[in-house]
Short mmCIF file of the C-alpha atoms (twelve columns), coordinates in Angstrom:
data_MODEL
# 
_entry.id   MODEL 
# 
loop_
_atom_site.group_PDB 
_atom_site.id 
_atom_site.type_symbol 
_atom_site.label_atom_id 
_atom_site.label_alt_id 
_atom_site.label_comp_id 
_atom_site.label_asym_id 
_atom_site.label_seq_id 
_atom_site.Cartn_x 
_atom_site.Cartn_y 
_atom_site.Cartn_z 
_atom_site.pdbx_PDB_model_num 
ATOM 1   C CA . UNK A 1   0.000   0.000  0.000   1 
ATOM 2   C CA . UNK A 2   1.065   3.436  -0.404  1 
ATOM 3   C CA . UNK A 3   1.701   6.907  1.094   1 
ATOM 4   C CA . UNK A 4   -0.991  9.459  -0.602  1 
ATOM 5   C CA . UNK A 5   0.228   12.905 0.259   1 
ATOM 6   C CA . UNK A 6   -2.668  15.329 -1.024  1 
ATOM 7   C CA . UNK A 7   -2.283  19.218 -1.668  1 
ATOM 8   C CA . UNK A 8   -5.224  21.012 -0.085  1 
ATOM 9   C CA . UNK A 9   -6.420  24.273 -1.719  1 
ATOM 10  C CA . UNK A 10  -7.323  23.625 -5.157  1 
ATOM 11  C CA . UNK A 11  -7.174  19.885 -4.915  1 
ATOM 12  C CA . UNK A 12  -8.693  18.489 -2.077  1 
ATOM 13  C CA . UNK A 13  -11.219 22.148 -1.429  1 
ATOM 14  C CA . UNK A 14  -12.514 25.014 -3.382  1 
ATOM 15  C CA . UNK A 15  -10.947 27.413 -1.025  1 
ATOM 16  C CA . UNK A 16  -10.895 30.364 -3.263  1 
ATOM 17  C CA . UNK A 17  -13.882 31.927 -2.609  1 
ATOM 18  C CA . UNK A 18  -12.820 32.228 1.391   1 
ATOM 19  C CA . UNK A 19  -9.580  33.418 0.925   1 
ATOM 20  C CA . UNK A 20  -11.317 36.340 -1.080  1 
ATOM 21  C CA . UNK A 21  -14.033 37.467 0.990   1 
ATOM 22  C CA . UNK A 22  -10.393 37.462 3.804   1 
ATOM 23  C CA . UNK A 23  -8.636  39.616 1.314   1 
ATOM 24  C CA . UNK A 24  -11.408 41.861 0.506   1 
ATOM 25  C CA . UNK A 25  -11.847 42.691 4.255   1 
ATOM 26  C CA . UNK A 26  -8.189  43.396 4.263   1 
ATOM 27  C CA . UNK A 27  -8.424  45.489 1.159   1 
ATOM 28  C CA . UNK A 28  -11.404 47.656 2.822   1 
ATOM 29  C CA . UNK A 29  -9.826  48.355 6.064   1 
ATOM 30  C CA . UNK A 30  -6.823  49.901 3.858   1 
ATOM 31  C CA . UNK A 31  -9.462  51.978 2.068   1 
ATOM 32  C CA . UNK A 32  -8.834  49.861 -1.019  1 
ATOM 33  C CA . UNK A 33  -11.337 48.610 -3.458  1 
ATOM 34  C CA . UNK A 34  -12.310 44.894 -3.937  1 
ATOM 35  C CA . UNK A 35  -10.905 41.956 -6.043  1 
ATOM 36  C CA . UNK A 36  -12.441 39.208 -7.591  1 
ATOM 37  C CA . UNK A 37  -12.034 35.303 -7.552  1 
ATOM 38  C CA . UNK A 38  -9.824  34.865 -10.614 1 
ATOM 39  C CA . UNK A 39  -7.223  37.767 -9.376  1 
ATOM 40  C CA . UNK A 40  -6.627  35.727 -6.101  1 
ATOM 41  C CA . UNK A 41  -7.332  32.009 -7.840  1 
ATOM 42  C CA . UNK A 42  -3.234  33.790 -9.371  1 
ATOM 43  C CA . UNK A 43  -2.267  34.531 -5.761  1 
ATOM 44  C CA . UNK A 44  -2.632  31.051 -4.379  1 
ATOM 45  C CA . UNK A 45  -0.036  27.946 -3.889  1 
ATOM 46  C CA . UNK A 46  3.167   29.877 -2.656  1 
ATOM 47  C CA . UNK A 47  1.881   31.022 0.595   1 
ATOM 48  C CA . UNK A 48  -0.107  33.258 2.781   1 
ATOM 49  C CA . UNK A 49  2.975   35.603 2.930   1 
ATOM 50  C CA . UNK A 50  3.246   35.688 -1.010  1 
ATOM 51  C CA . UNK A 51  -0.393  36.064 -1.307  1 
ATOM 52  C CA . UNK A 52  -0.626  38.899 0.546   1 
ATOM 53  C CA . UNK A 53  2.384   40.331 -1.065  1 
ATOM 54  C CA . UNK A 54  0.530   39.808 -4.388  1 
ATOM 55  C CA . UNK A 55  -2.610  41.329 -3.083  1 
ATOM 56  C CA . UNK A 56  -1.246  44.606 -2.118  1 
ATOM 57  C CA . UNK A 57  1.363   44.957 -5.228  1 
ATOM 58  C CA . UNK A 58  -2.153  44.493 -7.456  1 
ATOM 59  C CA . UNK A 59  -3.785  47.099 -5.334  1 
ATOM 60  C CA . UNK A 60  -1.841  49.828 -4.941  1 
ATOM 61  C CA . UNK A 61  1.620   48.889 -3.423  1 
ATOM 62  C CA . UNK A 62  2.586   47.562 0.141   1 
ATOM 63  C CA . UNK A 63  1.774   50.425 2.615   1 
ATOM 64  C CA . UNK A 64  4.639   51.212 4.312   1 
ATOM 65  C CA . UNK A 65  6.869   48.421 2.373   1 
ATOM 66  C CA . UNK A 66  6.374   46.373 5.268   1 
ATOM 67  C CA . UNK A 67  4.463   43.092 4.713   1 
ATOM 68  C CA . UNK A 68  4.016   41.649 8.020   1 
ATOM 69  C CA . UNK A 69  1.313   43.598 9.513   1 
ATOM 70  C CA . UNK A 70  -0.945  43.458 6.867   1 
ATOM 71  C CA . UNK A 71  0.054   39.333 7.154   1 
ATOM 72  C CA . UNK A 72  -1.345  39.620 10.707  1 
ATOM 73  C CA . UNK A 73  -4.083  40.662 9.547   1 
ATOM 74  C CA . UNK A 74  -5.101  38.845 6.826   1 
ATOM 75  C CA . UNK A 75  -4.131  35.845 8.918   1 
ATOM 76  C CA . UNK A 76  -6.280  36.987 11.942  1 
ATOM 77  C CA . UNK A 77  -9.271  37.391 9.206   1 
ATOM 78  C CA . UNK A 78  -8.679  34.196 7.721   1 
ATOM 79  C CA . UNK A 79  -8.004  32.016 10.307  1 
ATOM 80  C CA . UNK A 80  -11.327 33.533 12.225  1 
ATOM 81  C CA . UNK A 81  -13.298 32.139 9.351   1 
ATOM 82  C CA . UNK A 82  -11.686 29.844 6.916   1 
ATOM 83  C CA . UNK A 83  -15.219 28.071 6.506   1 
ATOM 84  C CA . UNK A 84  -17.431 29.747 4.412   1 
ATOM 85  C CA . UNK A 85  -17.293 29.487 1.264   1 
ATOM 86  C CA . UNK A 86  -15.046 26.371 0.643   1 
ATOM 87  C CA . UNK A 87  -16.065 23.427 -0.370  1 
ATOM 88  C CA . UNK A 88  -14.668 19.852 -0.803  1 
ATOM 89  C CA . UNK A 89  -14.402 18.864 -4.777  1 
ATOM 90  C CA . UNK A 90  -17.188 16.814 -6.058  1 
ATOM 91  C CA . UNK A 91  -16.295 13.145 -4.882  1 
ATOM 92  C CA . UNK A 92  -13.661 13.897 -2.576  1 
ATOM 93  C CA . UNK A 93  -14.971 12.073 0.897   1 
ATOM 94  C CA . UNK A 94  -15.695 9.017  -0.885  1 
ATOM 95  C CA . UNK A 95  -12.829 8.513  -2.698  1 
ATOM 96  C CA . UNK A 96  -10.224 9.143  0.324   1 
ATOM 97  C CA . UNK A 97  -12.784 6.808  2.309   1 
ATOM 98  C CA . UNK A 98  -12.375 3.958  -0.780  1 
ATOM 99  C CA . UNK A 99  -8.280  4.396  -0.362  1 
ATOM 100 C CA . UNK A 100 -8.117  4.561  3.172   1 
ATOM 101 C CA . UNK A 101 -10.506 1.419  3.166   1 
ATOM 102 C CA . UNK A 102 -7.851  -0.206 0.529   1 
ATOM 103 C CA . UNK A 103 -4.820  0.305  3.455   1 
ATOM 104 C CA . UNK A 104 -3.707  3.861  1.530   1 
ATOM 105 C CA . UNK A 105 -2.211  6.076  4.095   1 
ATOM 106 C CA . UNK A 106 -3.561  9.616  3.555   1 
ATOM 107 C CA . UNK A 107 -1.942  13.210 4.631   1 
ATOM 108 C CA . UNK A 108 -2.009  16.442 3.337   1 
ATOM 109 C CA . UNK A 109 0.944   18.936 2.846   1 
ATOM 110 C CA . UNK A 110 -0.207  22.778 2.289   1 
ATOM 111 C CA . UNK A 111 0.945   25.587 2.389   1 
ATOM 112 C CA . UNK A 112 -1.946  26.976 4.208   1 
ATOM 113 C CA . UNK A 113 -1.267  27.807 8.134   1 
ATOM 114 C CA . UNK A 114 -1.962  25.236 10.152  1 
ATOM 115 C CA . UNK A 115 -4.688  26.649 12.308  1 
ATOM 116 C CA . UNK A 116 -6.968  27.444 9.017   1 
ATOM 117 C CA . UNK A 117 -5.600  24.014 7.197   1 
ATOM 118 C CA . UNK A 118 -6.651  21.719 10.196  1 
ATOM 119 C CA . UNK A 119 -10.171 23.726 10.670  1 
ATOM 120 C CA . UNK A 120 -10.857 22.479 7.083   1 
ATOM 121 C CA . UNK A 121 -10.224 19.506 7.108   1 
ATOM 122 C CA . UNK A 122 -11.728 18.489 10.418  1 
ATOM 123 C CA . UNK A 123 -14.525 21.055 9.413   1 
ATOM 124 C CA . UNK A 124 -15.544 19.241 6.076   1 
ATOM 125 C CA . UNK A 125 -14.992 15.735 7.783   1 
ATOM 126 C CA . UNK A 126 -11.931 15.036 6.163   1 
ATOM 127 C CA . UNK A 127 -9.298  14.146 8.879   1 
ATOM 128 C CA . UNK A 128 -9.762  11.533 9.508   1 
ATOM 129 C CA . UNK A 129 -9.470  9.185  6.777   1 
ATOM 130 C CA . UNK A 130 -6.197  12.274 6.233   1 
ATOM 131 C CA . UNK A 131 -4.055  11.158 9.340   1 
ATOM 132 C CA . UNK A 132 -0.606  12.713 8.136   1 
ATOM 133 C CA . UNK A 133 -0.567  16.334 8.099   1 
ATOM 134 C CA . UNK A 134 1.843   19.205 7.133   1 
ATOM 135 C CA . UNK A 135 0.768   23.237 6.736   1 
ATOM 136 C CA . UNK A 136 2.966   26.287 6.601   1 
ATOM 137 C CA . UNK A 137 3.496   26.609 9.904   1 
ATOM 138 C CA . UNK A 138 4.925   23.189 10.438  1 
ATOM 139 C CA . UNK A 139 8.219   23.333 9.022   1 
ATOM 140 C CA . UNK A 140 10.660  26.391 8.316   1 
ATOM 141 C CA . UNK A 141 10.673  25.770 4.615   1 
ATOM 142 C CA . UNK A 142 7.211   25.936 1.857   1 
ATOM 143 C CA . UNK A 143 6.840   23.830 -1.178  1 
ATOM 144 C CA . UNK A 144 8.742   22.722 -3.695  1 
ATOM 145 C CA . UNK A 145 10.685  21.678 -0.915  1 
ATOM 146 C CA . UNK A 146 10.721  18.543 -0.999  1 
ATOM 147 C CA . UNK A 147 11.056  18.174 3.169   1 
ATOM 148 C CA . UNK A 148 7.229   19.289 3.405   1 
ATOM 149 C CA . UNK A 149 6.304   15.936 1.084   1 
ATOM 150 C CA . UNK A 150 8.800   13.866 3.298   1 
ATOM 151 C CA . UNK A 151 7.260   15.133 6.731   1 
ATOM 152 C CA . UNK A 152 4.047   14.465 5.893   1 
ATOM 153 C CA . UNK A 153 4.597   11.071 4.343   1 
ATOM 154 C CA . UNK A 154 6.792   10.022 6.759   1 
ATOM 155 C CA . UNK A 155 3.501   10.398 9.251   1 
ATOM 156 C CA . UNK A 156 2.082   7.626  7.477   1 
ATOM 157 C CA . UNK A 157 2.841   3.535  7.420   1 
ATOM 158 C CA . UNK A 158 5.657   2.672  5.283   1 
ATOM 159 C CA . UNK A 159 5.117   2.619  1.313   1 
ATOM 160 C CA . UNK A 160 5.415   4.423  -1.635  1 
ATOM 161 C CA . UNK A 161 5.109   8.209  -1.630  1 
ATOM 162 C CA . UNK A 162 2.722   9.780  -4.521  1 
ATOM 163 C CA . UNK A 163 2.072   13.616 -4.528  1 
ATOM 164 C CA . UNK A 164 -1.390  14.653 -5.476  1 
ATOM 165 C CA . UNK A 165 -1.770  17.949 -6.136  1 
ATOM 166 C CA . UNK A 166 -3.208  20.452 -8.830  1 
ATOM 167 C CA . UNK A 167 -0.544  22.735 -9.457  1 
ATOM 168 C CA . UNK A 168 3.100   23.525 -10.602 1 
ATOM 169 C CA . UNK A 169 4.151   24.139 -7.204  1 
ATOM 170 C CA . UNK A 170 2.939   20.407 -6.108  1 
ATOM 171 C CA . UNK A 171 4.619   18.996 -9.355  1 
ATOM 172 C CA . UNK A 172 7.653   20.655 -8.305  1 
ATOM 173 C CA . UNK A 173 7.541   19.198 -4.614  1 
ATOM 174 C CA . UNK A 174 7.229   15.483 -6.159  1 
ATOM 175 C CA . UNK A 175 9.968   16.274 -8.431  1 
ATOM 176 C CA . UNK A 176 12.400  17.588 -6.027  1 
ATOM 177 C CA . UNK A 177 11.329  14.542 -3.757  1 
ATOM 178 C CA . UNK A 178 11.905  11.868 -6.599  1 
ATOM 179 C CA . UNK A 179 8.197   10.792 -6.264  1 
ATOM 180 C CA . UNK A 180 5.240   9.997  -8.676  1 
ATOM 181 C CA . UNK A 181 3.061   13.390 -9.250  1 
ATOM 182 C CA . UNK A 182 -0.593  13.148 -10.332 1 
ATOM 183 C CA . UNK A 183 -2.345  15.944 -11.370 1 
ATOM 184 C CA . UNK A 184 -6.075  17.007 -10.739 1 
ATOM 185 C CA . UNK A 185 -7.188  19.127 -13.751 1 
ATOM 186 C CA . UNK A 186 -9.799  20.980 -12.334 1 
ATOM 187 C CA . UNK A 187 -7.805  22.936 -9.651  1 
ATOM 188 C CA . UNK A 188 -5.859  26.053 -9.816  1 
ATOM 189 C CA . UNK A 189 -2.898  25.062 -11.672 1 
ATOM 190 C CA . UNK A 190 -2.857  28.051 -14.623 1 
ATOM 191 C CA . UNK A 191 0.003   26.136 -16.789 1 
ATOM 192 C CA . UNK A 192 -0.495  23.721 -19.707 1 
ATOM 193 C CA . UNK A 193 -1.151  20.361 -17.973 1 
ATOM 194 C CA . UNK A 194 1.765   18.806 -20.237 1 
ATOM 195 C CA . UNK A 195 4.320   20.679 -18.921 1 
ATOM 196 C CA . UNK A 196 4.170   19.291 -15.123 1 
ATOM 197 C CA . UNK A 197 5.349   16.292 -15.450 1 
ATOM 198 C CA . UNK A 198 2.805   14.173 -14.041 1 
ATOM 199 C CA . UNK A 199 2.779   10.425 -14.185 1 
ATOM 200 C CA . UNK A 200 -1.420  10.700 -14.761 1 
ATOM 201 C CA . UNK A 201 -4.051  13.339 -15.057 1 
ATOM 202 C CA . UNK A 202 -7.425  13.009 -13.591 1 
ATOM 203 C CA . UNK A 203 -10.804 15.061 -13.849 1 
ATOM 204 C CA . UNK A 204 -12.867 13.085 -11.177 1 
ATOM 205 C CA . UNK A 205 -12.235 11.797 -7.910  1 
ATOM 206 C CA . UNK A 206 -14.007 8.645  -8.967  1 
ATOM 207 C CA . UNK A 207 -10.987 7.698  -10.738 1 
ATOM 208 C CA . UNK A 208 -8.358  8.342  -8.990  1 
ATOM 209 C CA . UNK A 209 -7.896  4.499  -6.913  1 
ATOM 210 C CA . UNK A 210 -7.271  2.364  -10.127 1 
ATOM 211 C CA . UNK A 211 -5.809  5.361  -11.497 1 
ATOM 212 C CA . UNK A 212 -2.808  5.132  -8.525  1 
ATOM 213 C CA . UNK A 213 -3.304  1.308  -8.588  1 
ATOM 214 C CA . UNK A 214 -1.796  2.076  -12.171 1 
ATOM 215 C CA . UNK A 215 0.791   4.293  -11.213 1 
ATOM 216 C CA . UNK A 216 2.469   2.118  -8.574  1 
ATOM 217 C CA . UNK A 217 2.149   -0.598 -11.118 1 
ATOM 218 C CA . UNK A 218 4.560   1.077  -13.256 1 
ATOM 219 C CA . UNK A 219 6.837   2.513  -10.550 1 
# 
């Protein structure tokens, strides 16, 4: 059996629409006017520090130059509410209950803070069957290092490692780590799919047991 190390936000959950209405309530206490979904859906995967970063260099510039209170801040929003508004993907419980039922070993590694990470997942009844967990406040390094994939699979029972993740930044991680990458194509990834590097592509949940079954067949 293998070690299934899932991204979160744009694989696992539809998380956009949260982290908006967070950076919106930044943007008005700054006196700033609002964004929309697609602006931060280009913000996501590198971060809450980079996002944030992003967010005020598409707005009008980082007050001050000085990021970290306006991280504060958006973290304090966030983290107060990371709820509403995200949603698991279409299939998702069932098929981590099918490969946790098959002897899969299941974590996520974000880079999401923990606090609003773990209130998602327990939140949408997701950990458990995800037992192995790493966020962005869990190591001192973010993804594509490949020590984020290794922490959280090494959470898990001994096995294979595959990445699942949606975008370049999770293709890069399995790279780096010398593990199997598969791709969900409905996430935020903004790249040509053909140009991760993935060892399969999948559209829905429903097919993604035989489709690792297949992967570690040719491993």
């Amino acid at each position: 059996m293998a070690r299934l190390v899932f991204d979160l936000d744009g694989t696992l959950v539809h998380s956009v629409p949260t982290m908006t209405l967070a950076a919106n309530s930044l943007l008005a206490e700054l006196g700033r006017a609002p964004v929309d979904e697609t602006l931060v859906t280009g913000f996501v995967g590198h971060g809450m520090r980079r996002l944030v970063e992003r967010l005020l260099e598409a707005t009008g510039g980082i007050p001050g130059d000085a990021v970290a209170p306006h991280l504060a801040r958006f973290r304090a929003i966030y983290t107060d509410n990371p709820l509403t508004g995200t949603r698991v993907y279409p299939g998702v419980p069932e098929t981590l209950g099918r490969l946790a039922a098959a002897g899969h070993g299941l974590a996520v590694c974000t880079q999401k803070a923990d606090a609003p990470a773990l209130a998602i997942l327990r939140g949408l009844g997701l950990m458990p069957p995800v037992t192995g967990f790493t966020g962005g406040d869990s190591l001192d390094v973010l993804k594509p290092d490949p020590l984020m994939l290794h922490h959280a699979a090494d959470q898990l029972p001994p096995g294979p490692v595959l990445m699942i993740g949606d975008s370049q930044t999770d293709a890069a991680t399995a790279h780096s780590a010398g593990v199997p990458f598969v791709l969900y194509l409905l996430g935020y990834n903004l790249l040509p799919p053909e140009t991760l590097g993935a060892a399969a592509s999948f559209a829905d949940f429903a097919d993604l047991p035989d489709m690792i079954d297949a992967v570690l067949a040719r491993a």
